[in-house]
């Protein structure tokens, strides 16, 4: 179980994100691992308009209606990670997952133009020091 807090110090949006996650290591031995995880992210009212809001000044240019989201849960998600070590130092790690936008983020006109689903995938070559 993990809880992380991220606050903007650059004054771009003065926002705050809180992410809670839990994981389960389904397989773990000397050469391989397989883990499952779930997470959810809460965002404050300063963060949400930056990424999901439509300001009055942007209505004409965007063609979207004005929208001012408030604070609340932004998304829920799950993922699967797997790794294999070729040698004591070198290995490969793969990850597949998806987040689903909820609340004010899901109701945004910006999201209507895209998708509530936010899939991700990656493959990494790893090296241990």
mmCIF file of C-alpha atoms in Angstrom:
data_model
loop_
_atom_site.group_PDB
_atom_site.id
_atom_site.type_symbol
_atom_site.label_atom_id
_atom_site.label_comp_id
_atom_site.label_asym_id
_atom_site.label_seq_id
_atom_site.Cartn_x
_atom_site.Cartn_y
_atom_site.Cartn_z
ATOM 1 C CA UNK A 1 0.000 0.000 0.000
ATOM 2 C CA UNK A 2 1.355 3.444 -0.892
ATOM 3 C CA UNK A 3 0.140 7.024 -0.712
ATOM 4 C CA UNK A 4 1.926 9.783 -2.627
ATOM 5 C CA UNK A 5 1.283 13.518 -2.660
ATOM 6 C CA UNK A 6 2.483 15.754 -5.481
ATOM 7 C CA UNK A 7 2.227 19.543 -5.340
ATOM 8 C CA UNK A 8 3.186 21.953 -8.100
ATOM 9 C CA UNK A 9 6.087 24.135 -6.972
ATOM 10 C CA UNK A 10 6.523 25.854 -10.358
ATOM 11 C CA UNK A 11 3.222 27.739 -9.955
ATOM 12 C CA UNK A 12 1.947 26.372 -13.290
ATOM 13 C CA UNK A 13 -1.358 25.302 -11.742
ATOM 14 C CA UNK A 14 -0.747 25.304 -7.961
ATOM 15 C CA UNK A 15 -2.403 21.922 -7.908
ATOM 16 C CA UNK A 16 -2.224 18.936 -5.623
ATOM 17 C CA UNK A 17 -2.545 15.258 -6.530
ATOM 18 C CA UNK A 18 -2.914 12.424 -4.026
ATOM 19 C CA UNK A 19 -2.481 8.891 -5.360
ATOM 20 C CA UNK A 20 -3.277 5.758 -3.369
ATOM 21 C CA UNK A 21 -2.089 2.436 -4.722
ATOM 22 C CA UNK A 22 -1.918 -1.185 -3.661
ATOM 23 C CA UNK A 23 0.011 -4.008 -5.275
ATOM 24 C CA UNK A 24 0.408 -7.739 -5.061
ATOM 25 C CA UNK A 25 3.540 -9.642 -6.052
ATOM 26 C CA UNK A 26 2.015 -12.771 -7.616
ATOM 27 C CA UNK A 27 5.343 -14.363 -8.631
ATOM 28 C CA UNK A 28 8.782 -13.573 -7.315
ATOM 29 C CA UNK A 29 11.861 -15.716 -7.670
ATOM 30 C CA UNK A 30 15.514 -15.186 -8.546
ATOM 31 C CA UNK A 31 14.924 -14.555 -12.259
ATOM 32 C CA UNK A 32 11.284 -13.471 -12.702
ATOM 33 C CA UNK A 33 8.510 -11.436 -11.151
ATOM 34 C CA UNK A 34 4.869 -10.723 -11.891
ATOM 35 C CA UNK A 35 2.945 -8.052 -10.013
ATOM 36 C CA UNK A 36 -0.572 -6.635 -10.116
ATOM 37 C CA UNK A 37 -1.556 -3.200 -8.854
ATOM 38 C CA UNK A 38 -4.499 -0.824 -8.548
ATOM 39 C CA UNK A 39 -4.549 2.910 -7.946
ATOM 40 C CA UNK A 40 -6.756 5.960 -7.726
ATOM 41 C CA UNK A 41 -5.882 9.650 -7.889
ATOM 42 C CA UNK A 42 -7.619 12.588 -6.222
ATOM 43 C CA UNK A 43 -6.971 16.125 -7.568
ATOM 44 C CA UNK A 44 -7.742 19.477 -5.990
ATOM 45 C CA UNK A 45 -9.716 22.345 -7.550
ATOM 46 C CA UNK A 46 -6.518 24.131 -8.676
ATOM 47 C CA UNK A 47 -5.292 21.142 -10.686
ATOM 48 C CA UNK A 48 -8.513 20.093 -12.427
ATOM 49 C CA UNK A 49 -9.196 23.260 -14.516
ATOM 50 C CA UNK A 50 -5.660 23.161 -15.929
ATOM 51 C CA UNK A 51 -6.191 19.804 -17.627
ATOM 52 C CA UNK A 52 -9.969 19.361 -17.843
ATOM 53 C CA UNK A 53 -11.477 22.861 -17.733
ATOM 54 C CA UNK A 54 -12.597 25.243 -20.497
ATOM 55 C CA UNK A 55 -12.135 28.897 -19.488
ATOM 56 C CA UNK A 56 -14.604 31.518 -20.808
ATOM 57 C CA UNK A 57 -11.812 33.019 -22.929
ATOM 58 C CA UNK A 58 -11.227 29.653 -24.632
ATOM 59 C CA UNK A 59 -14.840 28.853 -25.563
ATOM 60 C CA UNK A 60 -14.808 30.537 -28.986
ATOM 61 C CA UNK A 61 -11.405 29.226 -30.020
ATOM 62 C CA UNK A 62 -12.057 25.658 -28.870
ATOM 63 C CA UNK A 63 -15.712 25.383 -29.858
ATOM 64 C CA UNK A 64 -16.334 23.619 -26.554
ATOM 65 C CA UNK A 65 -18.656 24.858 -23.792
ATOM 66 C CA UNK A 66 -17.294 26.549 -20.669
ATOM 67 C CA UNK A 67 -16.473 24.004 -17.972
ATOM 68 C CA UNK A 68 -15.036 24.498 -14.480
ATOM 69 C CA UNK A 69 -14.344 21.182 -12.766
ATOM 70 C CA UNK A 70 -13.957 20.972 -9.005
ATOM 71 C CA UNK A 71 -11.827 18.792 -6.793
ATOM 72 C CA UNK A 72 -12.421 15.065 -6.613
ATOM 73 C CA UNK A 73 -11.237 11.713 -7.827
ATOM 74 C CA UNK A 74 -9.640 11.980 -11.257
ATOM 75 C CA UNK A 75 -9.173 8.316 -12.170
ATOM 76 C CA UNK A 76 -8.979 4.680 -11.140
ATOM 77 C CA UNK A 77 -6.631 2.202 -12.721
ATOM 78 C CA UNK A 78 -4.922 -1.162 -12.718
ATOM 79 C CA UNK A 79 -1.754 -2.614 -14.139
ATOM 80 C CA UNK A 80 0.350 -5.692 -14.620
ATOM 81 C CA UNK A 81 4.165 -5.693 -14.530
ATOM 82 C CA UNK A 82 6.456 -8.596 -15.387
ATOM 83 C CA UNK A 83 10.209 -8.916 -15.385
ATOM 84 C CA UNK A 84 12.908 -11.381 -16.302
ATOM 85 C CA UNK A 85 16.635 -11.236 -15.484
ATOM 86 C CA UNK A 86 18.939 -12.592 -18.215
ATOM 87 C CA UNK A 87 21.998 -12.283 -16.012
ATOM 88 C CA UNK A 88 22.756 -11.000 -12.523
ATOM 89 C CA UNK A 89 22.792 -7.432 -13.919
ATOM 90 C CA UNK A 90 20.696 -7.354 -17.103
ATOM 91 C CA UNK A 91 16.986 -7.932 -17.503
ATOM 92 C CA UNK A 92 13.780 -6.774 -19.132
ATOM 93 C CA UNK A 93 10.606 -5.352 -17.565
ATOM 94 C CA UNK A 94 7.226 -5.002 -19.270
ATOM 95 C CA UNK A 95 4.143 -3.115 -18.106
ATOM 96 C CA UNK A 96 0.534 -2.988 -19.292
ATOM 97 C CA UNK A 97 -2.174 -0.976 -17.618
ATOM 98 C CA UNK A 98 -5.032 1.439 -17.974
ATOM 99 C CA UNK A 99 -6.634 4.281 -16.062
ATOM 100 C CA UNK A 100 -10.274 5.251 -16.373
ATOM 101 C CA UNK A 101 -11.254 8.894 -15.840
ATOM 102 C CA UNK A 102 -14.070 9.464 -13.315
ATOM 103 C CA UNK A 103 -15.937 12.377 -11.743
ATOM 104 C CA UNK A 104 -15.427 15.892 -13.113
ATOM 105 C CA UNK A 105 -12.504 14.700 -15.266
ATOM 106 C CA UNK A 106 -14.797 12.212 -17.025
ATOM 107 C CA UNK A 107 -17.545 14.831 -17.458
ATOM 108 C CA UNK A 108 -15.237 17.356 -19.141
ATOM 109 C CA UNK A 109 -15.956 18.368 -22.765
ATOM 110 C CA UNK A 110 -12.264 17.671 -23.404
ATOM 111 C CA UNK A 111 -12.769 14.053 -22.367
ATOM 112 C CA UNK A 112 -15.866 13.833 -24.580
ATOM 113 C CA UNK A 113 -13.583 14.646 -27.543
ATOM 114 C CA UNK A 114 -11.197 11.856 -26.522
ATOM 115 C CA UNK A 115 -11.646 8.851 -24.286
ATOM 116 C CA UNK A 116 -12.139 8.102 -20.605
ATOM 117 C CA UNK A 117 -9.767 5.152 -21.024
ATOM 118 C CA UNK A 118 -6.067 5.981 -20.731
ATOM 119 C CA UNK A 119 -4.102 2.834 -21.672
ATOM 120 C CA UNK A 120 -0.358 2.476 -21.233
ATOM 121 C CA UNK A 121 2.301 -0.027 -22.098
ATOM 122 C CA UNK A 122 6.034 -0.176 -21.972
ATOM 123 C CA UNK A 123 9.092 -2.366 -22.270
ATOM 124 C CA UNK A 124 12.337 -1.527 -20.505
ATOM 125 C CA UNK A 125 15.828 -2.940 -20.543
ATOM 126 C CA UNK A 126 17.081 -2.956 -16.941
ATOM 127 C CA UNK A 127 20.553 -2.889 -15.434
ATOM 128 C CA UNK A 128 21.395 -3.490 -11.748
ATOM 129 C CA UNK A 129 24.383 -1.776 -10.181
#
